[in-house]
Each structure stands twice: as C-alpha cells, then as structure tokens.
PDB file of N, CA and C in Angstrom:
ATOM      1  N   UNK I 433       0.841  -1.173   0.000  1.00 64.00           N
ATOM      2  CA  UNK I 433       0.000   0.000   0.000  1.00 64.00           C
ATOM      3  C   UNK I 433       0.894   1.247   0.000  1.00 64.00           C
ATOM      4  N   UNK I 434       0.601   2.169  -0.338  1.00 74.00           N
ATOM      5  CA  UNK I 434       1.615   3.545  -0.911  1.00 74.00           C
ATOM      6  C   UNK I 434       0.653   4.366  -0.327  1.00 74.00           C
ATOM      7  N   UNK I 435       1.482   5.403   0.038  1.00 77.00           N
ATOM      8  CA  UNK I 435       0.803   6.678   0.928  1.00 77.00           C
ATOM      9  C   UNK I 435       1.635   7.623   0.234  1.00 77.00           C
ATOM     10  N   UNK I 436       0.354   8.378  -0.399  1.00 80.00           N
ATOM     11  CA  UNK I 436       0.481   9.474  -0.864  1.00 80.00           C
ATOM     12  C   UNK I 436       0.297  10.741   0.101  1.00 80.00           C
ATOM     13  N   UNK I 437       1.024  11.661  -0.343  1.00 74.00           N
ATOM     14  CA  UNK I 437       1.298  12.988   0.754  1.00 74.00           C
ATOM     15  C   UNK I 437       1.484  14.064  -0.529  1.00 74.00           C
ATOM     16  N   UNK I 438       0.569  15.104   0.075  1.00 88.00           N
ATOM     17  CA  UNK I 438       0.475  16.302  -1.292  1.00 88.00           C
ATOM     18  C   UNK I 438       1.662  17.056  -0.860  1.00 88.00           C
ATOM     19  N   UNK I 439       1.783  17.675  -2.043  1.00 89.00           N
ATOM     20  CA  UNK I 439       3.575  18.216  -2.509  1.00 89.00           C
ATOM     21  C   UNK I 439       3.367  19.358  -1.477  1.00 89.00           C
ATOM     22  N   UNK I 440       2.529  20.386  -1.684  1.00 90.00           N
ATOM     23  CA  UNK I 440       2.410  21.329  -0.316  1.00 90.00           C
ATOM     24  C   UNK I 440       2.722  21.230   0.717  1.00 90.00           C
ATOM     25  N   UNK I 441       1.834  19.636   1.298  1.00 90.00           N
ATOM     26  CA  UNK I 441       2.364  19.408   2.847  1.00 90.00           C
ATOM     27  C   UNK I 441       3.531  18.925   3.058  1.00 90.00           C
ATOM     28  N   UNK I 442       4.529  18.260   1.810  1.00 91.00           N
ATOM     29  CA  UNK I 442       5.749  18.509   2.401  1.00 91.00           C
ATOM     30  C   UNK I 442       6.089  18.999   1.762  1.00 91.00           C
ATOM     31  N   UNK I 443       6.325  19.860   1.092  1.00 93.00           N
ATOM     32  CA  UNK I 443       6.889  21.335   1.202  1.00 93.00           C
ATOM     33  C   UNK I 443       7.135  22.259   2.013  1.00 93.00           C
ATOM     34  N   UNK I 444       5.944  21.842   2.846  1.00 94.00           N
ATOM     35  CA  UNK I 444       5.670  22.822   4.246  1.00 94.00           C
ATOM     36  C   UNK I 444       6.596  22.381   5.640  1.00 94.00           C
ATOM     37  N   UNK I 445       6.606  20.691   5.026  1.00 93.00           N
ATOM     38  CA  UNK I 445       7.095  20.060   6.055  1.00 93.00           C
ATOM     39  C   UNK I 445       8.795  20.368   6.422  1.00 93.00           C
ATOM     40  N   UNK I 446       8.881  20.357   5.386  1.00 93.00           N
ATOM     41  CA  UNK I 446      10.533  20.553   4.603  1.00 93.00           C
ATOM     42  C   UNK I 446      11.067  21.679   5.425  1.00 93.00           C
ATOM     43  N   UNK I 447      10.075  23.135   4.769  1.00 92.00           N
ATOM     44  CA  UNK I 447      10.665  23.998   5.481  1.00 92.00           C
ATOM     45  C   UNK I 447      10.376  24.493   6.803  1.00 92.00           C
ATOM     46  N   UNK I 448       9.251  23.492   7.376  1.00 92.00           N
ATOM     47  CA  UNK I 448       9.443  24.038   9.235  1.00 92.00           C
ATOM     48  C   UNK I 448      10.464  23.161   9.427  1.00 92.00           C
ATOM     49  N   UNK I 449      11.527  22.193   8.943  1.00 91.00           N
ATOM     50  CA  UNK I 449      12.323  21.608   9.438  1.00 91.00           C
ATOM     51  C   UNK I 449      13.574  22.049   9.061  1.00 91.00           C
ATOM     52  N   UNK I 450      13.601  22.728   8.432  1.00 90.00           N
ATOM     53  CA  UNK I 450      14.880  23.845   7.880  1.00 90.00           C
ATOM     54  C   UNK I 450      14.274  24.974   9.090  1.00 90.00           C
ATOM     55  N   UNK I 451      13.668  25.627   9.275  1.00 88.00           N
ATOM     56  CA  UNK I 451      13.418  26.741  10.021  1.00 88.00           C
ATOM     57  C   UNK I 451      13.763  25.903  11.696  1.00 88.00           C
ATOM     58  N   UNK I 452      13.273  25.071  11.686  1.00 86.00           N
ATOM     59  CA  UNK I 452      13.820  24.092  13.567  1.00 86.00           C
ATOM     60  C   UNK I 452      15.401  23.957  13.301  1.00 86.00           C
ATOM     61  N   UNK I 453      16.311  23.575  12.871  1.00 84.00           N
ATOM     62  CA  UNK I 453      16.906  22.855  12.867  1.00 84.00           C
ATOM     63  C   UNK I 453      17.971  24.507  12.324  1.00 84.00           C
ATOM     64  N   UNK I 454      17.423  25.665  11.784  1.00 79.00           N
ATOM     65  CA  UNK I 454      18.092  26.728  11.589  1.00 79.00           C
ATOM     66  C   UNK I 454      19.090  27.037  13.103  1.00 79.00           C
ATOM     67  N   UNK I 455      17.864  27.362  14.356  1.00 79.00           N
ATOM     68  CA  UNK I 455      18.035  28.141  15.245  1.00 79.00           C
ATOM     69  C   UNK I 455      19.158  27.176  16.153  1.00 79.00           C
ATOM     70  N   UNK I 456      20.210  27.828  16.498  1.00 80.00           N
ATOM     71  CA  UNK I 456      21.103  27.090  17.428  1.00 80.00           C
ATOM     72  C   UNK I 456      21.600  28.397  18.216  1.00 80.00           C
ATOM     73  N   UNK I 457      22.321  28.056  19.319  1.00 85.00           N
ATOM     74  CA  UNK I 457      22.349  29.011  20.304  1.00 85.00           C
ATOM     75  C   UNK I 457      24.246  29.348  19.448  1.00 85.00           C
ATOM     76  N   UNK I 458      24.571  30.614  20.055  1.00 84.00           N
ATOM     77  CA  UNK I 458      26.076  31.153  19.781  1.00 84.00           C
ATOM     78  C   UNK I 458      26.832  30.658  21.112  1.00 84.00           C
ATOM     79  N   UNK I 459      27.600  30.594  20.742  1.00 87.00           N
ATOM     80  CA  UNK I 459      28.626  29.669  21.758  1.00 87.00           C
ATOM     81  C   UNK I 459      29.471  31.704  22.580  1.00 87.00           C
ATOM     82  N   UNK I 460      30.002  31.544  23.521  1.00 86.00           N
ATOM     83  CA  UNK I 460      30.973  32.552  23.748  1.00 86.00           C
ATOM     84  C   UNK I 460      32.068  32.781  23.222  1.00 86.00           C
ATOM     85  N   UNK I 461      32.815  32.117  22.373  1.00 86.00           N
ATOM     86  CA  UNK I 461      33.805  32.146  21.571  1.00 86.00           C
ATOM     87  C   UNK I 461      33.738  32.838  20.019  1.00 86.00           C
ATOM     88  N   UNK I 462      32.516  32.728  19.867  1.00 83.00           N
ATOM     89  CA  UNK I 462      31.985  32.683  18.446  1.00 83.00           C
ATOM     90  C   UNK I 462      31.152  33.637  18.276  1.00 83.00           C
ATOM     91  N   UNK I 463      30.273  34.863  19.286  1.00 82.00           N
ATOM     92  CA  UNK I 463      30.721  36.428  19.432  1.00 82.00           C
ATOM     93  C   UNK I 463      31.235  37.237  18.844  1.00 82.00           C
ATOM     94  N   UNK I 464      33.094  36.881  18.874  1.00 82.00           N
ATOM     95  CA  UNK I 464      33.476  37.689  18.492  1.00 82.00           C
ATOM     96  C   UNK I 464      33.117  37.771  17.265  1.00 82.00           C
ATOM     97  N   UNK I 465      33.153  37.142  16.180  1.00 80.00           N
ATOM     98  CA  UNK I 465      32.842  37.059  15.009  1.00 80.00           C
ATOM     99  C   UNK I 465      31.822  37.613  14.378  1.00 80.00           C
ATOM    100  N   UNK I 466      30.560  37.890  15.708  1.00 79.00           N
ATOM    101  CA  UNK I 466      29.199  38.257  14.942  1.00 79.00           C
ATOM    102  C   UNK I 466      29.182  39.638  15.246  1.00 79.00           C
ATOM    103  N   UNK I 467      30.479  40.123  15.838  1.00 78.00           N
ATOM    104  CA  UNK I 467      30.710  41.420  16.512  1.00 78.00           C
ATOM    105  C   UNK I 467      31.587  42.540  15.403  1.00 78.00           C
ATOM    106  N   UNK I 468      31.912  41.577  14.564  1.00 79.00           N
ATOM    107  CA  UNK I 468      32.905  42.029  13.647  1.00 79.00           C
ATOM    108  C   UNK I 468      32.522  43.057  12.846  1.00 79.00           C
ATOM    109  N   UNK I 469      33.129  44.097  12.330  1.00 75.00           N
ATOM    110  CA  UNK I 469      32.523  44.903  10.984  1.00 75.00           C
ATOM    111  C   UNK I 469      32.136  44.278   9.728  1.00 75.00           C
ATOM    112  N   UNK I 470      32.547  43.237   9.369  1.00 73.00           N
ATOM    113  CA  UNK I 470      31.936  42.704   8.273  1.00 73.00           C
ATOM    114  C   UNK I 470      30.594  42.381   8.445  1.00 73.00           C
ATOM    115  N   UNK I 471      30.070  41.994   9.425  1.00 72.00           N
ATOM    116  CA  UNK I 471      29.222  41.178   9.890  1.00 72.00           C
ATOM    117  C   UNK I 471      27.968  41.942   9.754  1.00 72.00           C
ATOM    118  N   UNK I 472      28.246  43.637   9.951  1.00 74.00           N
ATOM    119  CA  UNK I 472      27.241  44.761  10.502  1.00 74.00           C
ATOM    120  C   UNK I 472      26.462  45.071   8.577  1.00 74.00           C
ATOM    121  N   UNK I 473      25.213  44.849   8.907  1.00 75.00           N
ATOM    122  CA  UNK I 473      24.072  45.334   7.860  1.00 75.00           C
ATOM    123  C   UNK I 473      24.494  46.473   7.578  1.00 75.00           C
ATOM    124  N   UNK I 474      24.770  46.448   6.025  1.00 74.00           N
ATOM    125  CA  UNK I 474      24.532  47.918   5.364  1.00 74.00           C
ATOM    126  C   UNK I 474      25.774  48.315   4.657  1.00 74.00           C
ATOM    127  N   UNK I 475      25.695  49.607   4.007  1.00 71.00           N
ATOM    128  CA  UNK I 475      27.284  49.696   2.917  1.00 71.00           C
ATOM    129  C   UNK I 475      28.430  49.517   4.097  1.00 71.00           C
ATOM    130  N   UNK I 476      29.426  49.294   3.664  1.00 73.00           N
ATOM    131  CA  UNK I 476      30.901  49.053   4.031  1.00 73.00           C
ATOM    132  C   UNK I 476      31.554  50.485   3.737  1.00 73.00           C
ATOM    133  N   UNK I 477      32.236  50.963   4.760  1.00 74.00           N
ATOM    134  CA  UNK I 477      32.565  52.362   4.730  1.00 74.00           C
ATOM    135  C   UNK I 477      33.498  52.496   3.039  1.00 74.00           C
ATOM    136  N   UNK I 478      34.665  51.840   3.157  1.00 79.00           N
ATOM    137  CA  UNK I 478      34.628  51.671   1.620  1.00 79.00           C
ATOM    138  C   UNK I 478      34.153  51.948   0.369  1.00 79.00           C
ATOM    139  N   UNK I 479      32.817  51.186   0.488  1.00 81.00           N
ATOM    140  CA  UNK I 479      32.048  51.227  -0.590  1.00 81.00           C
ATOM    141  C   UNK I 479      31.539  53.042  -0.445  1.00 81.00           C
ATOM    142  N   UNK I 480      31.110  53.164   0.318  1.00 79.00           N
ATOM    143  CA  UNK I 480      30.730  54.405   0.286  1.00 79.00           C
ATOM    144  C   UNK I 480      31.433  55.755   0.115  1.00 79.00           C
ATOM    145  N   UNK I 481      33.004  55.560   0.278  1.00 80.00           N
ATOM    146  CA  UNK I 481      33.587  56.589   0.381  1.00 80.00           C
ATOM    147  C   UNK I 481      34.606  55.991  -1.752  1.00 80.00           C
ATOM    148  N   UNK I 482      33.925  55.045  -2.266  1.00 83.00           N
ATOM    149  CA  UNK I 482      33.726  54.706  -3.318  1.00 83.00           C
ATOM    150  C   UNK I 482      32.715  55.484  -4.165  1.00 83.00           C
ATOM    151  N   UNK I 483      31.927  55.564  -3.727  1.00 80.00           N
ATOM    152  CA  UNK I 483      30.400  56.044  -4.186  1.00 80.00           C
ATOM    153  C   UNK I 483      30.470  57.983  -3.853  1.00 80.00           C
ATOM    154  N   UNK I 484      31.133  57.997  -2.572  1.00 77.00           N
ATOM    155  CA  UNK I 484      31.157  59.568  -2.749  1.00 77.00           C
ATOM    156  C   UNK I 484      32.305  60.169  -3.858  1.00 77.00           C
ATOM    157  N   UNK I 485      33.379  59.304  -4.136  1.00 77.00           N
ATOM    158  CA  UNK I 485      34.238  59.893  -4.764  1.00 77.00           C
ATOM    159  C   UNK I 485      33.625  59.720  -6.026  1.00 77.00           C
ATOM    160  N   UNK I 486      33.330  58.796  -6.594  1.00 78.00           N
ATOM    161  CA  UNK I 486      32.407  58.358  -8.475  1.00 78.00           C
ATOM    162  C   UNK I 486      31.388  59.583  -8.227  1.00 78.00           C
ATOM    163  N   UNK I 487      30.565  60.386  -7.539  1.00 74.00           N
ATOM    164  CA  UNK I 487      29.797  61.071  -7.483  1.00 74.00           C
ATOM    165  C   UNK I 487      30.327  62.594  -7.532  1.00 74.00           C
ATOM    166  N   UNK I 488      31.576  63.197  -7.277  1.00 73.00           N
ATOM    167  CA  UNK I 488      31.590  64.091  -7.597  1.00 73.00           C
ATOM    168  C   UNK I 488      32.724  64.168  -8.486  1.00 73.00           C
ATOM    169  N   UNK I 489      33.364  63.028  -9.020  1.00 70.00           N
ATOM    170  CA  UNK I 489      33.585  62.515 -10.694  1.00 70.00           C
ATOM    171  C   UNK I 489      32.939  63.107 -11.858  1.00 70.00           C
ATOM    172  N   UNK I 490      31.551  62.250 -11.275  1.00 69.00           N
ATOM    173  CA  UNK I 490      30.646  62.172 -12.483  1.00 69.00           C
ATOM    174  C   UNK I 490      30.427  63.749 -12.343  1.00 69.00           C
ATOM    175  N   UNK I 491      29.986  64.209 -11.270  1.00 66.00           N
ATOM    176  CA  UNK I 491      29.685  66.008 -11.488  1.00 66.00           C
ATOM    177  C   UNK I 491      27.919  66.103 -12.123  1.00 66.00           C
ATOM    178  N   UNK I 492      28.178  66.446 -12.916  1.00 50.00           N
ATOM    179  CA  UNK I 492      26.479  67.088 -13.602  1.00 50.00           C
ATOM    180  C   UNK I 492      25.457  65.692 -14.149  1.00 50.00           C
ATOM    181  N   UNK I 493      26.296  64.689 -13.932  1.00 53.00           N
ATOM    182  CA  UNK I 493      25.436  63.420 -14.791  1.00 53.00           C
ATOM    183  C   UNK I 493      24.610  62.778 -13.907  1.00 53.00           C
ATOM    184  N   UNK I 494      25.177  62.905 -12.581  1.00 50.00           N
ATOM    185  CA  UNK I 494      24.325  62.437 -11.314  1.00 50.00           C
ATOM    186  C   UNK I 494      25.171  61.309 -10.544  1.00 50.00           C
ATOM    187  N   UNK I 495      26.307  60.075 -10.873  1.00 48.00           N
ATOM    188  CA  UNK I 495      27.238  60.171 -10.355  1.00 48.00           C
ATOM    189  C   UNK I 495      26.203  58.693  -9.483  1.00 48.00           C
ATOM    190  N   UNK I 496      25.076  58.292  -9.777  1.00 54.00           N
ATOM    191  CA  UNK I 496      24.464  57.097  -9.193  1.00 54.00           C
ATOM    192  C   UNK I 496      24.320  57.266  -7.814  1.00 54.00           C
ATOM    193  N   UNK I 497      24.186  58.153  -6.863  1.00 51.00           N
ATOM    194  CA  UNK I 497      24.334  58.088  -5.802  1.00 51.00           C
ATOM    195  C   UNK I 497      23.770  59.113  -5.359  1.00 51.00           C
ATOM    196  N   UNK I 498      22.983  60.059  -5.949  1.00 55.00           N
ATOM    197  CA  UNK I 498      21.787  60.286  -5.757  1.00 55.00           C
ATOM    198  C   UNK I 498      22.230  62.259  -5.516  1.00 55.00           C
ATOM    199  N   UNK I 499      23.527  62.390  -5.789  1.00 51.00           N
ATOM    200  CA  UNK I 499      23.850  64.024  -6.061  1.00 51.00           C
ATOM    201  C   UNK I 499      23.935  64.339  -7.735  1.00 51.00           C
ATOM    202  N   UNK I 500      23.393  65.392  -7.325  1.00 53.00           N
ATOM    203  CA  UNK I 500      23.146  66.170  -9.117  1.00 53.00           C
ATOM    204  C   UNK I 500      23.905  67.160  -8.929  1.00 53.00           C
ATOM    205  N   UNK I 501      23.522  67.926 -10.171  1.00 55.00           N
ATOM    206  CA  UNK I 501      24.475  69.324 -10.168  1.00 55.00           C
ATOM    207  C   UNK I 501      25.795  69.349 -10.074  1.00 55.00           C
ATOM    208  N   UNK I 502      25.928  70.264  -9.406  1.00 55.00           N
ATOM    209  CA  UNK I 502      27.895  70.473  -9.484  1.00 55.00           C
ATOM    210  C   UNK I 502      28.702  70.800 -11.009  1.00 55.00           C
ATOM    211  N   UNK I 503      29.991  70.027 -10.733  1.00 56.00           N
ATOM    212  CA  UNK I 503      30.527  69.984 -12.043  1.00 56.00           C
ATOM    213  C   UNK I 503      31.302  70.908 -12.158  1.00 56.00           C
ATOM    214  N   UNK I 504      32.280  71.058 -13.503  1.00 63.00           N
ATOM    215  CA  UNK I 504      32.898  71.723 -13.647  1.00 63.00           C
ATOM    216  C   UNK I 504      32.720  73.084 -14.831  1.00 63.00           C
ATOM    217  N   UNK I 505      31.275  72.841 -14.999  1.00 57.00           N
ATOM    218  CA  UNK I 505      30.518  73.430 -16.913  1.00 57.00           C
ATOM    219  C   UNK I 505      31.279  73.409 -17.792  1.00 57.00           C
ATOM    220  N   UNK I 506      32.327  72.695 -17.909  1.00 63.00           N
ATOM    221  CA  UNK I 506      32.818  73.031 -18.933  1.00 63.00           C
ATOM    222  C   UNK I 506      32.650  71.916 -20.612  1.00 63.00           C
ATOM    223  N   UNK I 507      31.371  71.698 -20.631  1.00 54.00           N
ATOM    224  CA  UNK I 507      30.504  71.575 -21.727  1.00 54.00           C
ATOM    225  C   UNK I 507      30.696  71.975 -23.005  1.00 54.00           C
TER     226      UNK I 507
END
C-alpha cells in the first residue's frame, strides 16, 4: 500500500524543518565574530567613500548616488 502525501504538505514540512533545525544558540567564543565589521548590515565604509568619490567625478550626470548638479561646466 503507498501513501500518498500532497507536494504542499511537504513542502511545508521541509521547510518548518529547515526553520527548527536553523536556530542554534552562539557559543561565547563565536561572538566575536558576529561582533565584527563585516558582519554589521549595510554599505561598508569603503564602498561608500567609493560612491562619494564616483559622485563628484561624475559632477552634472548624477554620479548614481543620488547628487546632481555640481561639475565643472565646462561643456
């Protein structure tokens, strides 16, 4: 006899067992790591001081980063 199970319910099943089996506790050693600057959401000072310099590069074209104007007019 064969038991059929609809693709949904394990689908569903699948991923509450990826979502259980996600959560584990951080050890004290392993901290430091989540403490790190890489670690922190959002641009990387880098990138940004990337993005300010291409931006007043570009001057009058807009420079992707959300300054206009400027420039040097010499058009």
């Amino acid at each position: 006899m064969k038991i059929r199970i609809p693709i949904p319910r394990l689908l569903f099943a699948c991923g509450m067992l990826m979502c259980l089996f996600a959560c584990q506790n951080v050890k004290p050693y392993q901290r430091t790591y989540l403490n790190d600057r890489d670690m922190k959401v959002g641009t990387a000072p880098a990138v940004k001081y990337e993005n300010n310099a291409q931006a007043y590069r570009e001057g009058a074209a807009g420079g992707g980063s959300g300054k206009s104007g400027g420039g040097c007019g010499c058009n």
